[in-house]
Each structure stands twice: as C-alpha cells, then as structure tokens.
GROMACS .gro file of N, CA and C in nm:
model
  300
    1MET      N    1   2.094   0.021  -1.011
    1MET     CA    2   1.978  -0.034  -0.942
    1MET      C    3   1.895  -0.113  -1.043
    2PRO      N    4   1.862  -0.239  -1.012
    2PRO     CA    5   1.780  -0.317  -1.105
    2PRO      C    6   1.641  -0.254  -1.125
    3TRP      N    7   1.584  -0.282  -1.240
    3TRP     CA    8   1.454  -0.223  -1.275
    3TRP      C    9   1.348  -0.256  -1.173
    4ILE      N   10   1.349  -0.380  -1.120
    4ILE     CA   11   1.244  -0.416  -1.023
    4ILE      C   12   1.254  -0.330  -0.897
    5ASP      N   13   1.376  -0.292  -0.857
    5ASP     CA   14   1.390  -0.206  -0.738
    5ASP      C   15   1.336  -0.066  -0.766
    6VAL      N   16   1.359  -0.015  -0.887
    6VAL     CA   17   1.304   0.115  -0.923
    6VAL      C   18   1.151   0.109  -0.921
    7ALA      N   19   1.097   0.001  -0.975
    7ALA     CA   20   0.951  -0.015  -0.976
    7ALA      C   21   0.897  -0.027  -0.834
    8ARG      N   22   0.965  -0.103  -0.748
    8ARG     CA   23   0.920  -0.118  -0.609
    8ARG      C   24   0.918   0.016  -0.537
    9VAL      N   25   1.023   0.095  -0.554
    9VAL     CA   26   1.029   0.226  -0.488
    9VAL      C   27   0.920   0.317  -0.542
   10SER      N   28   0.901   0.316  -0.673
   10SER     CA   29   0.801   0.402  -0.735
   10SER      C   30   0.660   0.368  -0.686
   11VAL      N   31   0.623   0.240  -0.689
   11VAL     CA   32   0.487   0.205  -0.647
   11VAL      C   33   0.469   0.223  -0.496
   12ALA      N   34   0.575   0.205  -0.417
   12ALA     CA   35   0.564   0.230  -0.273
   12ALA      C   36   0.540   0.379  -0.245
   13LEU      N   37   0.611   0.465  -0.319
   13LEU     CA   38   0.586   0.610  -0.306
   13LEU      C   39   0.444   0.644  -0.349
   14ASN      N   40   0.397   0.578  -0.455
   14ASN     CA   41   0.260   0.602  -0.502
   14ASN      C   42   0.158   0.565  -0.394
   15VAL      N   43   0.181   0.453  -0.327
   15VAL     CA   44   0.089   0.410  -0.220
   15VAL      C   45   0.085   0.515  -0.110
   16ALA      N   46   0.200   0.563  -0.068
   16ALA     CA   47   0.205   0.663   0.040
   16ALA      C   48   0.134   0.792  -0.002
   17MET      N   49   0.161   0.840  -0.123
   17MET     CA   50   0.098   0.965  -0.168
   17MET      C   51  -0.051   0.947  -0.188
   18LEU      N   52  -0.094   0.831  -0.242
   18LEU     CA   53  -0.237   0.808  -0.262
   18LEU      C   54  -0.310   0.792  -0.129
   19PHE      N   55  -0.244   0.735  -0.029
   19PHE     CA   56  -0.306   0.725   0.102
   19PHE      C   57  -0.334   0.866   0.156
   20ALA      N   58  -0.236   0.957   0.144
   20ALA     CA   59  -0.255   1.094   0.191
   20ALA      C   60  -0.364   1.165   0.111
   21LEU      N   61  -0.359   1.153  -0.021
   21LEU     CA   62  -0.458   1.220  -0.105
   21LEU      C   63  -0.599   1.168  -0.077
   22THR      N   64  -0.614   1.037  -0.067
   22THR     CA   65  -0.746   0.979  -0.043
   22THR      C   66  -0.800   1.022   0.093
   23TRP      N   67  -0.712   1.029   0.190
   23TRP     CA   68  -0.754   1.074   0.323
   23TRP      C   69  -0.804   1.219   0.315
   24ILE      N   70  -0.732   1.305   0.245
   24ILE     CA   71  -0.774   1.446   0.232
   24ILE      C   72  -0.907   1.455   0.157
   25TRP      N   73  -0.919   1.382   0.047
   25TRP     CA   74  -1.042   1.389  -0.032
   25TRP      C   75  -1.161   1.332   0.044
   26ALA      N   76  -1.141   1.224   0.119
   26ALA     CA   77  -1.250   1.166   0.198
   26ALA      C   78  -1.291   1.262   0.310
   27ARG      N   79  -1.192   1.325   0.372
   27ARG     CA   80  -1.223   1.424   0.476
   27ARG      C   81  -1.302   1.541   0.417
   28ASN      N   82  -1.262   1.586   0.297
   28ASN     CA   83  -1.335   1.694   0.232
   28ASN      C   84  -1.479   1.652   0.200
   29TYR      N   85  -1.496   1.528   0.157
   29TYR     CA   86  -1.631   1.480   0.127
   29TYR      C   87  -1.717   1.481   0.254
   30LEU      N   88  -1.661   1.436   0.364
   30LEU     CA   89  -1.738   1.433   0.488
   30LEU      C   90  -1.772   1.574   0.537
   31ALA      N   91  -1.687   1.671   0.505
   31ALA     CA   92  -1.711   1.809   0.550
   31ALA      C   93  -1.810   1.882   0.461
   32ILE      N   94  -1.797   1.864   0.328
   32ILE     CA   95  -1.880   1.946   0.238
   32ILE      C   96  -1.981   1.867   0.157
   33ARG      N   97  -1.972   1.734   0.156
   33ARG     CA   98  -2.069   1.645   0.089
   33ARG      C   99  -2.085   1.677  -0.060
   34SER      N  100  -1.977   1.711  -0.128
   34SER     CA  101  -1.988   1.740  -0.271
   34SER      C  102  -1.959   1.613  -0.352
   35LYS      N  103  -2.023   1.607  -0.467
   35LYS     CA  104  -2.005   1.494  -0.557
   35LYS      C  105  -1.861   1.489  -0.609
   36HIS      N  106  -1.800   1.605  -0.631
   36HIS     CA  107  -1.663   1.613  -0.680
   36HIS      C  108  -1.567   1.552  -0.578
   37ALA      N  109  -1.584   1.584  -0.451
   37ALA     CA  110  -1.497   1.529  -0.346
   37ALA      C  111  -1.517   1.377  -0.335
   38ALA      N  112  -1.640   1.331  -0.349
   38ALA     CA  113  -1.666   1.186  -0.346
   38ALA      C  114  -1.597   1.116  -0.463
   39GLY      N  115  -1.604   1.178  -0.580
   39GLY     CA  116  -1.539   1.120  -0.698
   39GLY      C  117  -1.388   1.111  -0.680
   40LEU      N  118  -1.328   1.217  -0.626
   40LEU     CA  119  -1.184   1.214  -0.603
   40LEU      C  120  -1.147   1.108  -0.500
   41ALA      N  121  -1.227   1.092  -0.395
   41ALA     CA  122  -1.199   0.991  -0.292
   41ALA      C  123  -1.208   0.850  -0.350
   42VAL      N  124  -1.309   0.825  -0.432
   42VAL     CA  125  -1.323   0.692  -0.494
   42VAL      C  126  -1.208   0.668  -0.592
   43PHE      N  127  -1.174   0.768  -0.672
   43PHE     CA  128  -1.062   0.757  -0.765
   43PHE      C  129  -0.933   0.726  -0.689
   44GLY      N  130  -0.908   0.799  -0.581
   44GLY     CA  131  -0.788   0.776  -0.501
   44GLY      C  132  -0.785   0.637  -0.440
   45ALA      N  133  -0.899   0.590  -0.392
   45ALA     CA  134  -0.904   0.458  -0.330
   45ALA      C  135  -0.875   0.348  -0.433
   46LEU      N  136  -0.931   0.362  -0.553
   46LEU     CA  137  -0.907   0.261  -0.656
   46LEU      C  138  -0.761   0.262  -0.703
   47LEU      N  139  -0.705   0.381  -0.722
   47LEU     CA  140  -0.564   0.390  -0.762
   47LEU      C  141  -0.471   0.342  -0.650
   48LEU      N  142  -0.511   0.366  -0.525
   48LEU     CA  143  -0.437   0.314  -0.411
   48LEU      C  144  -0.437   0.162  -0.413
   49ALA      N  145  -0.553   0.102  -0.440
   49ALA     CA  146  -0.562  -0.045  -0.447
   49ALA      C  147  -0.473  -0.099  -0.559
   50GLN      N  148  -0.474  -0.034  -0.675
   50GLN     CA  149  -0.392  -0.079  -0.787
   50GLN      C  150  -0.243  -0.078  -0.750
   51ASN      N  151  -0.198   0.029  -0.687
   51ASN     CA  152  -0.056   0.039  -0.651
   51ASN      C  153  -0.021  -0.054  -0.536
   52ALA      N  154  -0.113  -0.076  -0.442
   52ALA     CA  155  -0.087  -0.171  -0.333
   52ALA      C  156  -0.074  -0.313  -0.389
   53ILE      N  157  -0.156  -0.347  -0.486
   53ILE     CA  158  -0.145  -0.478  -0.551
   53ILE      C  159  -0.010  -0.490  -0.623
   54SER      N  160   0.034  -0.382  -0.686
   54SER     CA  161   0.165  -0.383  -0.752
   54SER      C  162   0.278  -0.405  -0.652
   55VAL      N  163   0.270  -0.340  -0.536
   55VAL     CA  164   0.372  -0.361  -0.433
   55VAL      C  165   0.374  -0.507  -0.392
   56TYR      N  166   0.254  -0.566  -0.373
   56TYR     CA  167   0.246  -0.707  -0.334
   56TYR      C  168   0.307  -0.796  -0.442
   57ILE      N  169   0.271  -0.772  -0.567
   57ILE     CA  170   0.321  -0.858  -0.675
   57ILE      C  171   0.472  -0.844  -0.691
   58TYR      N  172   0.524  -0.722  -0.687
   58TYR     CA  173   0.668  -0.701  -0.708
   58TYR      C  174   0.751  -0.747  -0.589
   59SER      N  175   0.694  -0.748  -0.468
   59SER     CA  176   0.776  -0.773  -0.349
   59SER      C  177   0.744  -0.901  -0.274
   60PHE      N  178   0.618  -0.946  -0.273
   60PHE     CA  179   0.581  -1.053  -0.181
   60PHE      C  180   0.519  -1.176  -0.246
   61HIS      N  181   0.467  -1.166  -0.367
   61HIS     CA  182   0.401  -1.281  -0.429
   61HIS      C  183   0.505  -1.392  -0.449
   62PRO      N  184   0.474  -1.516  -0.408
   62PRO     CA  185   0.575  -1.622  -0.412
   62PRO      C  186   0.624  -1.658  -0.553
   63VAL      N  187   0.543  -1.641  -0.655
   63VAL     CA  188   0.584  -1.677  -0.791
   63VAL      C  189   0.618  -1.553  -0.873
   64LEU      N  190   0.527  -1.458  -0.875
   64LEU     CA  191   0.544  -1.342  -0.964
   64LEU      C  192   0.660  -1.252  -0.925
   65SER      N  193   0.690  -1.237  -0.797
   65SER     CA  194   0.801  -1.149  -0.759
   65SER      C  195   0.933  -1.204  -0.812
   66GLY      N  196   0.949  -1.335  -0.810
   66GLY     CA  197   1.070  -1.396  -0.866
   66GLY      C  198   1.075  -1.383  -1.017
   67TRP      N  199   0.960  -1.399  -1.082
   67TRP     CA  200   0.956  -1.385  -1.228
   67TRP      C  201   0.990  -1.243  -1.270
   68PHE      N  202   0.930  -1.144  -1.202
   68PHE     CA  203   0.961  -1.005  -1.237
   68PHE      C  204   1.108  -0.973  -1.211
   69ALA      N  205   1.166  -1.031  -1.106
   69ALA     CA  206   1.306  -1.002  -1.071
   69ALA      C  207   1.406  -1.066  -1.166
   70THR      N  208   1.370  -1.179  -1.228
   70THR     CA  209   1.472  -1.251  -1.305
   70THR      C  210   1.438  -1.273  -1.452
   71ASP      N  211   1.313  -1.290  -1.487
   71ASP     CA  212   1.278  -1.333  -1.622
   71ASP      C  213   1.215  -1.228  -1.711
   72MET      N  214   1.185  -1.113  -1.658
   72MET     CA  215   1.119  -1.011  -1.740
   72MET      C  216   1.223  -0.942  -1.828
   73PRO      N  217   1.196  -0.928  -1.957
   73PRO     CA  218   1.293  -0.863  -2.048
   73PRO      C  219   1.318  -0.717  -2.008
   74PRO      N  220   1.442  -0.669  -2.023
   74PRO     CA  221   1.475  -0.530  -1.985
   74PRO      C  222   1.392  -0.425  -2.058
   75LEU      N  223   1.359  -0.449  -2.184
   75LEU     CA  224   1.278  -0.351  -2.258
   75LEU      C  225   1.140  -0.336  -2.194
   76ALA      N  226   1.081  -0.447  -2.154
   76ALA     CA  227   0.950  -0.441  -2.087
   76ALA      C  228   0.962  -0.371  -1.952
   77TRP      N  229   1.071  -0.394  -1.881
   77TRP     CA  230   1.093  -0.325  -1.753
   77TRP      C  231   1.105  -0.175  -1.772
   78ARG      N  232   1.183  -0.135  -1.872
   78ARG     CA  233   1.199   0.009  -1.896
   78ARG      C  234   1.065   0.074  -1.923
   79ALA      N  235   0.982   0.010  -2.004
   79ALA     CA  236   0.849   0.065  -2.035
   79ALA      C  237   0.764   0.071  -1.909
   80GLY      N  238   0.766  -0.035  -1.830
   80GLY     CA  239   0.686  -0.036  -1.706
   80GLY      C  240   0.733   0.066  -1.605
   81VAL      N  241   0.863   0.082  -1.594
   81VAL     CA  242   0.917   0.178  -1.497
   81VAL      C  243   0.885   0.320  -1.540
   82VAL      N  244   0.886   0.348  -1.670
   82VAL     CA  245   0.848   0.482  -1.717
   82VAL      C  246   0.704   0.513  -1.676
   83VAL      N  247   0.615   0.416  -1.690
   83VAL     CA  248   0.475   0.435  -1.650
   83VAL      C  249   0.466   0.461  -1.500
   84HIS      N  250   0.535   0.379  -1.421
   84HIS     CA  251   0.532   0.399  -1.275
   84HIS      C  252   0.592   0.534  -1.237
   85ALA      N  253   0.704   0.571  -1.298
   85ALA     CA  254   0.771   0.697  -1.264
   85ALA      C  255   0.685   0.818  -1.303
   86LEU      N  256   0.620   0.811  -1.418
   86LEU     CA  257   0.531   0.922  -1.457
   86LEU      C  258   0.415   0.935  -1.359
   87GLN      N  259   0.362   0.821  -1.316
   87GLN     CA  260   0.254   0.825  -1.217
   87GLN      C  261   0.304   0.884  -1.085
   88THR      N  262   0.426   0.852  -1.046
   88THR     CA  263   0.483   0.907  -0.923
   88THR      C  264   0.497   1.059  -0.934
   89LEU      N  265   0.546   1.107  -1.047
   89LEU     CA  266   0.559   1.252  -1.066
   89LEU      C  267   0.422   1.321  -1.066
   90ALA      N  268   0.325   1.260  -1.132
   90ALA     CA  269   0.190   1.318  -1.137
   90ALA      C  270   0.128   1.324  -0.997
   91LEU      N  271   0.145   1.217  -0.920
   91LEU     CA  272   0.089   1.216  -0.785
   91LEU      C  273   0.161   1.315  -0.694
   92ALA      N  274   0.293   1.329  -0.711
   92ALA     CA  275   0.367   1.427  -0.630
   92ALA      C  276   0.317   1.568  -0.659
   93PHE      N  277   0.294   1.599  -0.785
   93PHE     CA  278   0.242   1.731  -0.820
   93PHE      C  279   0.101   1.750  -0.764
   94LEU      N  280   0.016   1.648  -0.778
   94LEU     CA  281  -0.121   1.656  -0.727
   94LEU      C  282  -0.121   1.670  -0.574
   95LEU      N  283  -0.032   1.600  -0.507
   95LEU     CA  284  -0.023   1.613  -0.361
   95LEU      C  285   0.023   1.752  -0.322
   96TRP      N  286   0.118   1.806  -0.394
   96TRP     CA  287   0.166   1.942  -0.365
   96TRP      C  288   0.054   2.045  -0.384
   97VAL      N  289  -0.022   2.031  -0.494
   97VAL     CA  290  -0.132   2.124  -0.521
   97VAL      C  291  -0.241   2.109  -0.414
   98THR      N  292  -0.269   1.987  -0.376
   98THR     CA  293  -0.376   1.962  -0.278
   98THR      C  294  -0.336   2.011  -0.140
   99TRP      N  295  -0.210   1.990  -0.103
   99TRP     CA  296  -0.162   2.027   0.030
   99TRP      C  297  -0.144   2.177   0.044
  100ASP      N  298  -0.115   2.245  -0.066
  100ASP     CA  299  -0.084   2.389  -0.063
  100ASP      C  300  -0.205   2.472  -0.025
   0.00000   0.00000   0.00000
C-alpha cells in the first residue's frame, strides 16, 4: 500500500474518532458545565479540524493531493505516516477509555 493511502486511512480514522470524542465531551460540558469538559471539547474540535484539513489535502486538493501522491520523498512519507499512526493509536485508546 502506498504511503499516501496509509496516511489517508489514518487521518480518516482520526476524523471519525475525534468526531465521537468531541461529541461526548461537548455533551458532558452541556450536562455538567465544567471547565475541564469545555477544554476537552475545544481540544477535540481543533484536532478534528486539523485532521479534516489533512483528509482534504491528501485526497481532494487539486494540486497538493497529486504532489503528495507522486513527488514526496519516501523518507518524508515514512516520518509523516508514523506521526499519523501514533495519533490514531492515541485516539483509539482515548476513545476506549472515554467510552468505557
């Protein structure tokens, strides 16, 4: 599987998990009005925006998606995919802890 496909899958999973986490944290804020819940909801929303922008750039942007697919050096891809994959694992663990 090419590196860009691994990155696309990773950031798409991140978007789905962050949508669920942000929804839970926002619901908690509305129920208990704590500053901690508000902070988590804002954090989730900003990280959701970052990953949604990554999905757009990797998959739909007319110039950058082609550049990432063909011209990005493999070493840079490996480094980027490690960052995306670690974020996916961290979010999966956080979602499991939050949902439990």
